[in-house]
Coordinates of C-alpha atoms in Angstrom, one line a residue:
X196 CA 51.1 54.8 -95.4
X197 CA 52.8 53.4 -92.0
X198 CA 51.6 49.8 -91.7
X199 CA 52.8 47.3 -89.2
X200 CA 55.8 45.3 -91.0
X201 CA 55.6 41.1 -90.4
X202 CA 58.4 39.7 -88.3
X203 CA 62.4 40.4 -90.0
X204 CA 62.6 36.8 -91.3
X205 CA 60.1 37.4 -93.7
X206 CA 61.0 40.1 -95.8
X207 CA 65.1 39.4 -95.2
X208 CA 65.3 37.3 -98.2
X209 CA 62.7 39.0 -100.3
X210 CA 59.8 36.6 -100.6
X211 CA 58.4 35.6 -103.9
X212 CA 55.4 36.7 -104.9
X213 CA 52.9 35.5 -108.1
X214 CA 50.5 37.6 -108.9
X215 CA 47.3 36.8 -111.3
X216 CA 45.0 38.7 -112.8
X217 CA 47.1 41.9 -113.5
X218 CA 45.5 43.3 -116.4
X219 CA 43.0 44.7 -114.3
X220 CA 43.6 48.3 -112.7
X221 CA 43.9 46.5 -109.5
X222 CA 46.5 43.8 -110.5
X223 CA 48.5 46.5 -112.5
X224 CA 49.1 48.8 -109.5
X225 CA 49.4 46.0 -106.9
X226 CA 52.5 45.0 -109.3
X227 CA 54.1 48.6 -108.6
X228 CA 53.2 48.6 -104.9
X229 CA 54.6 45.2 -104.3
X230 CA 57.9 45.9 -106.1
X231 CA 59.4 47.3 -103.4
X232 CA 59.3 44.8 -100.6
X233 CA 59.4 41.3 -103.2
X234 CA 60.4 40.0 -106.0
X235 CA 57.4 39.4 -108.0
X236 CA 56.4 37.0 -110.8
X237 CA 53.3 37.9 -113.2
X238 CA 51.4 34.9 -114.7
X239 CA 49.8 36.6 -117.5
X240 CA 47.2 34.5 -120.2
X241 CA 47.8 37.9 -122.6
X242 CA 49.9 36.2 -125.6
X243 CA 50.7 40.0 -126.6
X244 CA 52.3 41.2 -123.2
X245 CA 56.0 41.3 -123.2
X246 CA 58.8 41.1 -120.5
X247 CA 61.2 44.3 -119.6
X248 CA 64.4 43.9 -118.3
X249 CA 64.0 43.4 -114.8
X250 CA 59.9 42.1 -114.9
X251 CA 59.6 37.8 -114.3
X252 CA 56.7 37.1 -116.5
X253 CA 55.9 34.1 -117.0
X254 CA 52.5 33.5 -119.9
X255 CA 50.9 30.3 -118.7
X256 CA 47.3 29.2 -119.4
X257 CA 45.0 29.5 -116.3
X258 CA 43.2 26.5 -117.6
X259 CA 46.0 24.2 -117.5
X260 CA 47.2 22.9 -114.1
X261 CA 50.7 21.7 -115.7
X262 CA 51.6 25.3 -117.1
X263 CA 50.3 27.2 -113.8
X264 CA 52.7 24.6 -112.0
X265 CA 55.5 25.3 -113.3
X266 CA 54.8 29.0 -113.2
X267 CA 54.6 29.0 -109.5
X268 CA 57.9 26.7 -108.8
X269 CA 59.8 28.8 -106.2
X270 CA 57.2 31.1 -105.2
X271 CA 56.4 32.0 -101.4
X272 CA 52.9 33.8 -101.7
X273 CA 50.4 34.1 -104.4
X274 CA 47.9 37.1 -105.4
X275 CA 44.8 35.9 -107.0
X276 CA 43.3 38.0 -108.9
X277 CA 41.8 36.3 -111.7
X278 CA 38.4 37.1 -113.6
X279 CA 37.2 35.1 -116.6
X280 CA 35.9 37.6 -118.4
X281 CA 37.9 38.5 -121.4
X282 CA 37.7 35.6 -124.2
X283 CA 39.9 32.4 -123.8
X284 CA 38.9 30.9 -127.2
X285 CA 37.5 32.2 -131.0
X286 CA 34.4 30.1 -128.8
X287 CA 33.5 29.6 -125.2
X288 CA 30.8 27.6 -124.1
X289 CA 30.7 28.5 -121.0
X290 CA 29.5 30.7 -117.8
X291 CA 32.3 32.9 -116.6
X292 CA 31.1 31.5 -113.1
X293 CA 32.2 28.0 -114.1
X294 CA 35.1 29.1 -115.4
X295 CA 36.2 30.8 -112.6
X296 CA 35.7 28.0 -110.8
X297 CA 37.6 25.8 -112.6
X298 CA 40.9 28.2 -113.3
X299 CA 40.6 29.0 -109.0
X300 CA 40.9 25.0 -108.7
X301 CA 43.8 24.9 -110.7
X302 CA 45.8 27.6 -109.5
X303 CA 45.1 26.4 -105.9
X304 CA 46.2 23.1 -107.2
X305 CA 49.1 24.1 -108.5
X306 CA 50.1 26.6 -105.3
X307 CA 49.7 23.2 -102.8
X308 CA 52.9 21.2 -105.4
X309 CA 54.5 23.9 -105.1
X310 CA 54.4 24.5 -101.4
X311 CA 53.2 28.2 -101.6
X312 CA 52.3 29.3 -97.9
X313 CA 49.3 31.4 -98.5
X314 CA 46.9 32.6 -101.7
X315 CA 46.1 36.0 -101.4
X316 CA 42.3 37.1 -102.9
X317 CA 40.2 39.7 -103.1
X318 CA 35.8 39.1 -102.8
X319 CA 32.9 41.3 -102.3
X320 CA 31.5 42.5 -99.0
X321 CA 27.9 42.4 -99.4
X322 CA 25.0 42.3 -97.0
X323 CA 22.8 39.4 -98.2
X324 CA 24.8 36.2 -98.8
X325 CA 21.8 34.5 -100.7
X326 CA 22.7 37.5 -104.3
X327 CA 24.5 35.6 -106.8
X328 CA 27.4 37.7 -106.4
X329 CA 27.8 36.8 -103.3
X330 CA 26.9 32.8 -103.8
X331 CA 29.7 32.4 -106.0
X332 CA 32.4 34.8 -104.0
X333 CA 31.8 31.9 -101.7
X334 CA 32.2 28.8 -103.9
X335 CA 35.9 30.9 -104.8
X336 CA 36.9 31.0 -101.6
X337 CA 36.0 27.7 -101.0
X338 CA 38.0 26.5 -103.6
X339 CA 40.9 28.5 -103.5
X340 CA 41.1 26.9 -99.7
X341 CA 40.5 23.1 -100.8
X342 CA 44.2 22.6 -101.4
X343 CA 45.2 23.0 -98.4
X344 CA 47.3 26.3 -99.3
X345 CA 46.3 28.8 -96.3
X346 CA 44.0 31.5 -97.6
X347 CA 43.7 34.8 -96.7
X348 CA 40.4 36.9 -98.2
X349 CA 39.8 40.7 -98.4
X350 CA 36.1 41.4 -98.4
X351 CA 35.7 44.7 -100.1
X352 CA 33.1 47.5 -101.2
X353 CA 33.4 49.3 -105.1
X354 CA 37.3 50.7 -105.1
X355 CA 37.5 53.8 -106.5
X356 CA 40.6 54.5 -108.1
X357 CA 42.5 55.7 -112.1
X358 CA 41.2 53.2 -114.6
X359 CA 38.4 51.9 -112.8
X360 CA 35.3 50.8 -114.1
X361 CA 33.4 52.8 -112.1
X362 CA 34.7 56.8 -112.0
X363 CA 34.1 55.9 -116.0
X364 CA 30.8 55.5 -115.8
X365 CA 29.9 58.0 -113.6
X366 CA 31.8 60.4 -116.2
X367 CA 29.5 58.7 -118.9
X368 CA 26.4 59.1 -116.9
X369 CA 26.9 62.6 -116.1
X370 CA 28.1 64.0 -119.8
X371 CA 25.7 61.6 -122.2
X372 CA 22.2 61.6 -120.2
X373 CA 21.1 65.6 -119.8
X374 CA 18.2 63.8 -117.5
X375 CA 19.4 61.2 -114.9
X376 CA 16.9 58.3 -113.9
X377 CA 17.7 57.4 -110.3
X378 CA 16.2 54.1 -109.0
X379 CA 15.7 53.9 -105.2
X380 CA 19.3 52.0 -104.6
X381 CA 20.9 55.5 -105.8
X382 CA 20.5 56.7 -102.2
X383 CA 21.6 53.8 -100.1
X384 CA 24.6 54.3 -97.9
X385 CA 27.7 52.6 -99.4
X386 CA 31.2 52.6 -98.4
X387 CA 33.8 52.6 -101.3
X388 CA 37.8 52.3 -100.7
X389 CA 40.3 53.7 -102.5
X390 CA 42.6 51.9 -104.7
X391 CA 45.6 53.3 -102.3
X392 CA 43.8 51.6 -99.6
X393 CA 43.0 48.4 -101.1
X394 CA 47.0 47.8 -102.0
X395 CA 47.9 48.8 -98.3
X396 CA 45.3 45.6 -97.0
X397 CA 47.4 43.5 -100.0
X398 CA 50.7 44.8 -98.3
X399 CA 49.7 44.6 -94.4
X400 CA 48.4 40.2 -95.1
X401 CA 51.3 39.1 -97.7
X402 CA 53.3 36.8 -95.5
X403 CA 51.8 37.9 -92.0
X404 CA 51.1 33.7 -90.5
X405 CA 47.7 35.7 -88.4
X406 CA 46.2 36.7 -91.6
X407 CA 46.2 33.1 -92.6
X408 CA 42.8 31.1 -93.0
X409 CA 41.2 34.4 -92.5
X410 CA 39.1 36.6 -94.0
X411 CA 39.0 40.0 -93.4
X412 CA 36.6 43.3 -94.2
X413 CA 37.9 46.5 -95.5
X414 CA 35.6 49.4 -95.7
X415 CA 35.9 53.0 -95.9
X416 CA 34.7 55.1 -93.0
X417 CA 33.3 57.8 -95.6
X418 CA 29.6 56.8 -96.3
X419 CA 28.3 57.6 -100.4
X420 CA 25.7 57.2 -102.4
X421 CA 25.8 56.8 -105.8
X422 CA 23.6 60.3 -106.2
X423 CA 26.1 62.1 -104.2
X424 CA 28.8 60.3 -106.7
X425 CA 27.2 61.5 -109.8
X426 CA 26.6 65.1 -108.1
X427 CA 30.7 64.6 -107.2
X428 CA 31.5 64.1 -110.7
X429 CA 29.5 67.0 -112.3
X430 CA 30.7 69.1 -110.3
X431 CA 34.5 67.9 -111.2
X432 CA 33.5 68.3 -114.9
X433 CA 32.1 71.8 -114.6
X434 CA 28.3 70.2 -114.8
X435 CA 25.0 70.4 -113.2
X436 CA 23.6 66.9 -112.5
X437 CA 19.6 66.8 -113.2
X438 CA 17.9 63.7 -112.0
X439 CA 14.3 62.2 -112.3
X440 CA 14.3 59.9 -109.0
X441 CA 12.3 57.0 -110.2
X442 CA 11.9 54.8 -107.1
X443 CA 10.0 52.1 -108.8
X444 CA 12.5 51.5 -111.6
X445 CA 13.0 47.9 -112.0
X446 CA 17.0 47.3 -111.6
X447 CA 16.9 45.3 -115.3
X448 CA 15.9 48.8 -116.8
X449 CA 18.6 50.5 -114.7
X450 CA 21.4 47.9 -115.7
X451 CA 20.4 48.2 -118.9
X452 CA 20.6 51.9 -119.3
X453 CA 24.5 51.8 -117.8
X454 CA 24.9 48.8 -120.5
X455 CA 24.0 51.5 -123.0
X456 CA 26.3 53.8 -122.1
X457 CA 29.3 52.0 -122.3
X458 CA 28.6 48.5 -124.3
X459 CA 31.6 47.2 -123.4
X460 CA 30.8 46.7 -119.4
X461 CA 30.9 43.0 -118.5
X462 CA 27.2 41.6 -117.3
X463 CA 29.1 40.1 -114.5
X464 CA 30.6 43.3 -113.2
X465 CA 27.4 45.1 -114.1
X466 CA 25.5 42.5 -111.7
X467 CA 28.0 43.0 -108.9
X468 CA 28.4 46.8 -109.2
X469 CA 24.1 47.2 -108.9
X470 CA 24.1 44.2 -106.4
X471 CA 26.9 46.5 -104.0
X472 CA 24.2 49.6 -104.6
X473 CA 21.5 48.1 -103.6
X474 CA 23.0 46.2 -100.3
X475 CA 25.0 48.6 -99.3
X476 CA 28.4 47.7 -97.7
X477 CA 28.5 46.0 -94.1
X478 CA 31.5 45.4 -92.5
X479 CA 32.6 44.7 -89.1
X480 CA 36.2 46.6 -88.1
X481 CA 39.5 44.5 -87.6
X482 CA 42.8 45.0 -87.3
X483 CA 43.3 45.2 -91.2
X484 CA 40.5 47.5 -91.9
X485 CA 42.4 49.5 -88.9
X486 CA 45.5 49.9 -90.6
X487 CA 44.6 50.1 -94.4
X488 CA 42.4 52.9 -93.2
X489 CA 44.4 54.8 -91.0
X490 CA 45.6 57.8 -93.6
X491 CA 42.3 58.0 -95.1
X492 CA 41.6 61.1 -97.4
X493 CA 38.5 62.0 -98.7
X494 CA 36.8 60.2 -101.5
X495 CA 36.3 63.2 -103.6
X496 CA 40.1 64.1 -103.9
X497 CA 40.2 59.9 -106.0
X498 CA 37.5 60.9 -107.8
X499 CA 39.2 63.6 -109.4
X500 CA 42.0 61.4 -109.9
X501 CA 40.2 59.1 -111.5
X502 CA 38.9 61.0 -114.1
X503 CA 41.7 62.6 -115.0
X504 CA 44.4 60.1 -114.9
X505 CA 45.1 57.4 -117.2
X506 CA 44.7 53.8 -116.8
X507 CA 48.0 51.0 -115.7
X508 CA 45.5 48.5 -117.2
X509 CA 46.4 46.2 -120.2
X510 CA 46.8 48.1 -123.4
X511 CA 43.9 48.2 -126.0
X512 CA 47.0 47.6 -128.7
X513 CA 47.8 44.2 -126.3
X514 CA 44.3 43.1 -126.3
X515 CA 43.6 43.8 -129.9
X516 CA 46.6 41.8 -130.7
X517 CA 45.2 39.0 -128.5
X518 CA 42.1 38.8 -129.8
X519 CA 43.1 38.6 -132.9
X520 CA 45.4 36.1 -132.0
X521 CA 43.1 33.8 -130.2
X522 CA 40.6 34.3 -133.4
X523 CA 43.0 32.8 -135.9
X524 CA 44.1 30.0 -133.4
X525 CA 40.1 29.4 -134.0
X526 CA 40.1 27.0 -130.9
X527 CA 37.0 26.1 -128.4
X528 CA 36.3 25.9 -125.0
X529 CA 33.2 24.6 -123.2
X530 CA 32.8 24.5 -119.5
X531 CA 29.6 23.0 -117.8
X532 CA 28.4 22.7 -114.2
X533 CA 26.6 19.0 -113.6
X534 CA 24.8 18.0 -110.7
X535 CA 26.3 14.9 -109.4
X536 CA 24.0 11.9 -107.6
X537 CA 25.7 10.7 -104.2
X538 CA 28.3 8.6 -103.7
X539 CA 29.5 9.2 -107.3
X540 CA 32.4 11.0 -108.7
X541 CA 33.7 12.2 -111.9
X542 CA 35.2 8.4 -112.8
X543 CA 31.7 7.2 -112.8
X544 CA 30.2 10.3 -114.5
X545 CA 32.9 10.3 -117.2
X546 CA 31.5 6.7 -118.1
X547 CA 28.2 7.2 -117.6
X548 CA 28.3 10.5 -119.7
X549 CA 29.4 8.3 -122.9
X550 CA 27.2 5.4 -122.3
X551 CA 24.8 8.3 -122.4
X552 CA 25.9 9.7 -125.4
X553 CA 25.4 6.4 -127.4
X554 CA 22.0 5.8 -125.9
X555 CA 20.4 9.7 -126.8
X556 CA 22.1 9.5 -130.2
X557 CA 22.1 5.6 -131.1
X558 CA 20.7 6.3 -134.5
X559 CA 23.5 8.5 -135.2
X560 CA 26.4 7.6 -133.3
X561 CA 28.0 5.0 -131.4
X562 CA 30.6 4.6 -128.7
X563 CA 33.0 2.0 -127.6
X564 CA 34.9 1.6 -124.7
X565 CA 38.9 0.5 -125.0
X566 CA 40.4 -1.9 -122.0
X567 CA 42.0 1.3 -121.1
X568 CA 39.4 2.9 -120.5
X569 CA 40.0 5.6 -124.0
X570 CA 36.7 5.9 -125.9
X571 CA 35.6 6.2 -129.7
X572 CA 32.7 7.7 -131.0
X573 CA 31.7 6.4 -134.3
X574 CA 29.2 7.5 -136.8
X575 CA 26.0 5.5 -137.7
X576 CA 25.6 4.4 -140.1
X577 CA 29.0 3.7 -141.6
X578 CA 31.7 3.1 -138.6
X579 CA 33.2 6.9 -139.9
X580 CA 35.6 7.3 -136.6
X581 CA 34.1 10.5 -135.6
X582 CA 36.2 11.5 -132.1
X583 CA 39.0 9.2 -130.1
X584 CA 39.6 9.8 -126.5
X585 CA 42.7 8.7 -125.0
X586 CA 42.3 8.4 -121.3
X587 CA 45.4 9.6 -119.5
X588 CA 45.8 7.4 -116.3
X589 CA 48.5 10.1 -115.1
X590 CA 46.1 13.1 -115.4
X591 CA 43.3 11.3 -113.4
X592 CA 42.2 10.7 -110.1
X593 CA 39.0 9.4 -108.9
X594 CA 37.8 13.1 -108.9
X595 CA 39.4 14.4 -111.8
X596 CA 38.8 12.0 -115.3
X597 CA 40.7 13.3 -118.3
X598 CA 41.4 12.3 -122.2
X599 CA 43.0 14.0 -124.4
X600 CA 41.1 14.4 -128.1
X601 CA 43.7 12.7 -130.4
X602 CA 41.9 12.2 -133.5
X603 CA 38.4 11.4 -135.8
X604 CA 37.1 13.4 -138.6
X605 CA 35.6 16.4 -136.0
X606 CA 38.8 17.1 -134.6
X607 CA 41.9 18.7 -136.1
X608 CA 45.4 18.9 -134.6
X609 CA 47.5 21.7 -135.3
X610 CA 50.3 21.6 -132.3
X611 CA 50.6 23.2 -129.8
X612 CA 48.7 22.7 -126.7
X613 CA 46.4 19.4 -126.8
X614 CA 43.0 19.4 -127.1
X615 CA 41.1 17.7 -124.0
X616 CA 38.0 16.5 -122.2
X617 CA 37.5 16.5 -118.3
X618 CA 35.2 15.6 -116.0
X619 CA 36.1 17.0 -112.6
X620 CA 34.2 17.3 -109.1
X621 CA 34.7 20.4 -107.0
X622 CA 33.2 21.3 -103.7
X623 CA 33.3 18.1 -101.6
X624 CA 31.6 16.3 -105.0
X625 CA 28.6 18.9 -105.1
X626 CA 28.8 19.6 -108.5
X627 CA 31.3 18.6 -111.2
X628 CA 32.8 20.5 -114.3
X629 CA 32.6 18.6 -117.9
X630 CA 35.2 21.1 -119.8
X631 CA 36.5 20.7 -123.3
X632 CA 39.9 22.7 -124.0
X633 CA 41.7 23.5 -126.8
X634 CA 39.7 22.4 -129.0
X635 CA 40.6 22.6 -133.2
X636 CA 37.0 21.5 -135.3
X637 CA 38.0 19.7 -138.6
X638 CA 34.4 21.6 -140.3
X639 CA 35.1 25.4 -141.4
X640 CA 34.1 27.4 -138.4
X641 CA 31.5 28.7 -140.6
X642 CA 30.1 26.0 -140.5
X643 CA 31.2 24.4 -137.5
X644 CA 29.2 27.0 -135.5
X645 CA 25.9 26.8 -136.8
X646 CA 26.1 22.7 -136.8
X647 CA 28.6 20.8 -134.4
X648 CA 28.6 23.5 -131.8
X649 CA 25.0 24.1 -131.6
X650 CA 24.5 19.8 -131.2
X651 CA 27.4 20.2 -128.5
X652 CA 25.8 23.2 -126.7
X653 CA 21.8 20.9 -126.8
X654 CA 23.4 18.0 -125.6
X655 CA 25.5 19.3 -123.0
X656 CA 22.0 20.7 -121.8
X657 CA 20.3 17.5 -122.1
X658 CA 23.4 15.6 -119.9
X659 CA 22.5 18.2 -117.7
X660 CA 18.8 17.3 -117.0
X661 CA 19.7 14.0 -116.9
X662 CA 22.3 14.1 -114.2
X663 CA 19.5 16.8 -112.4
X664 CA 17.0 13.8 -112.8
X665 CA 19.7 10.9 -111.3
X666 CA 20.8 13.4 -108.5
X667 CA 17.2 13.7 -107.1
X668 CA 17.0 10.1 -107.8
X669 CA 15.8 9.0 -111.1
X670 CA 16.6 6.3 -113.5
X671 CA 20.5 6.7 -114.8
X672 CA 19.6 5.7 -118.1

């Protein structure tokens, strides 16, 4: 596909690249259509995914803004692609949604130190702002753009393409259910891209200064519904697709019927797949949209690729190896999203959440503040050192309070990366993120997650409520 080529200084010294959030079918064949044109660098959280000969791979933890740091040093323009929906630890406690948040902070973070000159991401185009999926597309964007980094956003419909969630389960829907249910949001008019098309937007913004602080709609100009999809795929298969068109079924019974077909579908992509069915895709035409389109081919001819070719996606042998390497590291995240009262920031919360602490649980626990600001929680009765907190003056700001977890009979260090509590605000301070990393528990997990995780989970909870109750006014303590 022709596209319009950025201005000769550009490309003359082949531009760096980072792209994150490969192991998707996406990210996998934007690596091979970028390879041409720049060098690339792949951050990469898999622990099993190896380097070949002439690949830059660099394995970095999303949640750390030190390691994503130094995996962007020298790079010109970054691909975010990132989805926080494969596990981190043997436990998170946590919401992909705030942890999304809180890796898109630090990778936009870590792109402004190292003087990138434009993040690159991808969001869904959807006709009513107010869905979920479309609420927290926003609060991305928002903070991938905080930094200061210039960011340049591709708002797209469902992308059809080999490995995609979606061309499997239309394949499952067709050969498993001899009767198809079709809720009233199998006829409305969408407009899916192909993967080809997606990668030529990707190619036509890398670099290009009047993409910058932009964000852009791509669409295809075929319209689909998902019946005609299903018919599609039947007909590829050497099937008849039967359907019993159920307008009134309630879109929990429909999700939950494509959650039974294939188990393994996230409830986030489930939510944004149904929510793109039932809006529809918008889109207004631009000069991207213009060229990413301009060879288009028929939808059906990607369908047929799709269900016949195999997938660029992460191995299942890599993420096997992963999981069960994450599983015997036995560590523990916890991510949650607190209100915060005005005029306050994540200094003030990260002392009033322990002052808190020792208030709710004062017949169990007590907690001391060093000159330092570090904190101990101690066991009542007894004095049993329970957790100790080291503040790290270097890691904080105002808006970002951290400690790192250095010892008491609940933790256990083994190496490696430190364990570590924040408290950080996002959003201009309209919300902030209290997230444990890396945590080791001293109790046998066993054991551990029936009793310390389960208090941790209630009184995260309660913290919440309280800061909901100061934010709207009421007593701090």
């Amino acid at each position: 596909m022709d596209l319009p080529a950025p201005s000769t200084h550009l490309w003359a010294a082949r531009p760096r690249v980072a792209l994150a959030g490969t192991s998707g079918f996406i990210g996998a064949a934007l690596c091979e259509a970028l390879g041409e044109r720049f060098d690339l660098r792949i951050l990469t959280r898999s622990m099993a995914r190896r380097a070949g000969p002439e690949d830059d791979i660099r394995p970095c933890d999303h949640f750390s803004r030190k390691e994503l740091a130094t995996a962007l040093e020298g790079v010109d323009y970054a691909i975010y692609l990132v989805h926080n929906r494969d596990p981190s630890a043997r436990l998170d406690q946590a919401q992909c949604q705030d942890m999304d948040l809180l890796v898109a902070d630090n990778f936009a973070w870590a792109a402004a130190k190292n003087g990138v000159k434009q993040i690159l991401c991808r969001a869904p185009l959807l006709a009513h702002p107010e869905r979920p999926t479309a609420r927290h597309a926003q609060e991305l964007e928002a903070v991938l753009a905080a930094r200061g980094v210039p960011l340049t956003v591709l708002r797209t419909g469902l992308v059809m393409g080999p490995g995609g969630e979606l061309s499997k389960l239309l394949a499952r829907l067709v050969r498993r259910l001899p009767l198809i249910p079709l809720p009233r949001l199998a006829d409305t008019d969408i407009r899916p891209i192909h993967l080809e098309t997606l990668l030529a937007a990707f190619q036509h913004c890398v670099g290009r200064p009047d993409t910058f602080h932009r964000a852009f709609d791509v669409f295809g100009p075929e319209p689909v519904t998902l019946r005609r999809m299903i018919e599609d795929t039947a007909r590829l298969q050497g099937r008849k697709a039967r359907f019993v068109p159920w307008p009134g079924m309630p879109p929990g019974l429909f999700a939950a019927l494509l959650r039974s077909l294939n188990p393994s579908l996230h409830p986030v992509f489930l939510r944004y797949l149904l929510d793109q069915f039932a809006d529809g895709t918008p889109g207004q035409d631009n000069p991207v949209q213009q060229a990413a389109t301009r060879d288009w081919a028929p939808l059906q001819g990607t369908l047929a690729r799709s269900l016949t070719s195999a997938s660029g996606t992460l191995s299942k042998g890599q993420r096997h190896v992963d999981d069960e390497i994450i599983r015997q590291m036995g560590r523990v995240r916890s991510i949650q999203r607190m209100h915060l009262p005005p005029r306050r920031n994540a200094e003030w919360m990260a002392d009033h959440y322990f002052a808190w602490l020792g208030t709710l649980m004062k017949a169990f626990v007590g907690t001391e503040r060093d000159a330092d600001g570090s904190w101990t929680v101690r066991q009542k009765p007894g004095g049993l050192r329970l957790l100790r907190l080291d503040f790290k003056p270097t890691h904080s700001t105002p808006d970002r309070r951290m400690y790192f977890i250095t010892g008491g009979a609940l933790a256990r260090a083994l190496g490696g990366r430190t364990a570590r509590l924040e408290f950080r605000d996002l959003l201009n301070g309209r919300f902030t993120l209290v997230a444990i990393h890396d945590f080791n528990p001293a109790l046998p997990w066993f054991f551990y997650r029936f009793t310390q995780a389960v208090i941790h989970g209630l009184v995260m909870k309660g913290f919440q409520g309280h800061m909901e109750q100061a934010a709207e006014g009421g007593p701090m303590l």
